[in-house]
Backbone as a chain_set.jsonl record, in Angstrom:
{"seq": "XXXXXXXXXXXXXXXXXXXXXXXXXXX", "coords": {"N": [[82.278, 95.381, 91.358], [83.231, 97.547, 92.829], [81.667, 97.322, 95.146], [82.644, 94.948, 96.111], [85.286, 95.64, 96.76], [84.743, 97.504, 98.74], [83.536, 95.88, 100.663], [85.713, 94.238, 101.259], [87.467, 96.112, 102.355], [86.016, 96.9, 104.605], [85.984, 94.511, 106.021], [88.709, 94.237, 106.519], [89.252, 96.445, 108.178], [87.598, 95.804, 110.313], [88.791, 93.464, 111.208], [91.272, 94.468, 111.984], [90.499, 96.054, 114.122], [89.589, 94.098, 115.872], [91.97, 92.774, 116.409], [93.337, 94.79, 117.753], [91.768, 94.999, 120.049], [92.239, 92.487, 121.077], [94.988, 92.582, 121.712], [94.9, 94.618, 123.573], [93.61, 93.402, 125.669], [95.287, 91.222, 126.185], [97.743, 92.427, 126.835]], "CA": [[83.67, 95.399, 91.803], [83.361, 98.545, 93.893], [81.064, 96.776, 96.356], [83.557, 93.918, 96.612], [86.403, 96.336, 97.402], [84.219, 98.113, 99.962], [83.359, 94.784, 101.607], [87.051, 93.807, 101.677], [88.001, 97.165, 103.217], [85.278, 96.833, 105.866], [86.459, 93.314, 106.707], [90.081, 94.497, 106.975], [89.171, 97.374, 109.308], [86.987, 95.08, 111.422], [89.81, 92.543, 111.703], [92.285, 95.284, 112.654], [89.904, 96.454, 115.395], [89.564, 92.926, 116.735], [93.346, 92.529, 116.833], [93.656, 95.822, 118.733], [91.081, 94.621, 121.283], [92.922, 91.297, 121.584], [96.234, 92.985, 122.348], [94.568, 95.433, 124.751], [93.263, 92.471, 126.741], [96.453, 90.39, 126.488], [98.796, 93.202, 127.49]], "C": [[83.848, 96.394, 92.944], [82.8, 98.014, 95.209], [81.993, 95.727, 96.967], [84.726, 94.565, 97.353], [85.951, 96.952, 98.716], [84.079, 97.048, 101.049], [84.714, 94.322, 102.154], [87.652, 94.827, 102.644], [87.327, 97.11, 104.586], [85.78, 95.647, 106.683], [87.856, 93.535, 107.287], [90.062, 95.395, 108.211], [88.598, 96.663, 110.528], [88.015, 94.144, 112.054], [90.88, 93.304, 112.482], [91.77, 95.7, 114.03], [89.895, 95.292, 116.371], [90.961, 92.619, 117.258], [93.743, 93.532, 117.912], [93.021, 95.459, 120.075], [91.791, 93.428, 121.918], [94.2, 91.681, 122.328], [95.97, 93.835, 123.586], [94.271, 94.514, 125.933], [94.49, 91.669, 127.17], [97.522, 91.16, 127.247], [98.176, 94.322, 128.31]], "O": [[84.544, 96.106, 93.918], [83.39, 98.231, 96.267], [82.113, 95.63, 98.188], [85.116, 94.112, 98.429], [86.69, 96.927, 99.7], [84.449, 97.27, 102.202], [84.854, 94.049, 103.346], [88.274, 94.452, 103.638], [87.991, 97.257, 105.612], [85.979, 95.76, 107.892], [88.158, 93.087, 108.393], [90.776, 95.135, 109.179], [89.053, 96.887, 111.65], [88.104, 94.041, 113.278], [91.342, 92.836, 113.522], [92.528, 95.697, 114.999], [90.161, 95.472, 117.559], [91.121, 92.246, 118.42], [94.411, 93.169, 118.88], [93.657, 95.593, 121.12], [91.933, 93.359, 123.139], [94.47, 91.184, 123.421], [96.736, 93.779, 124.548], [94.639, 94.817, 127.067], [94.716, 91.457, 128.362], [98.136, 90.638, 128.178], [98.896, 95.095, 128.943]]}, "num_chains": 1, "name": "protein.A"}
């Protein structure tokens, strides 16, 4: 369960970073 939560957290942070890069390029 801990590994699953860690994986989910990593995925969330990675997605947030991608969104930030997307907005940096768009605006």
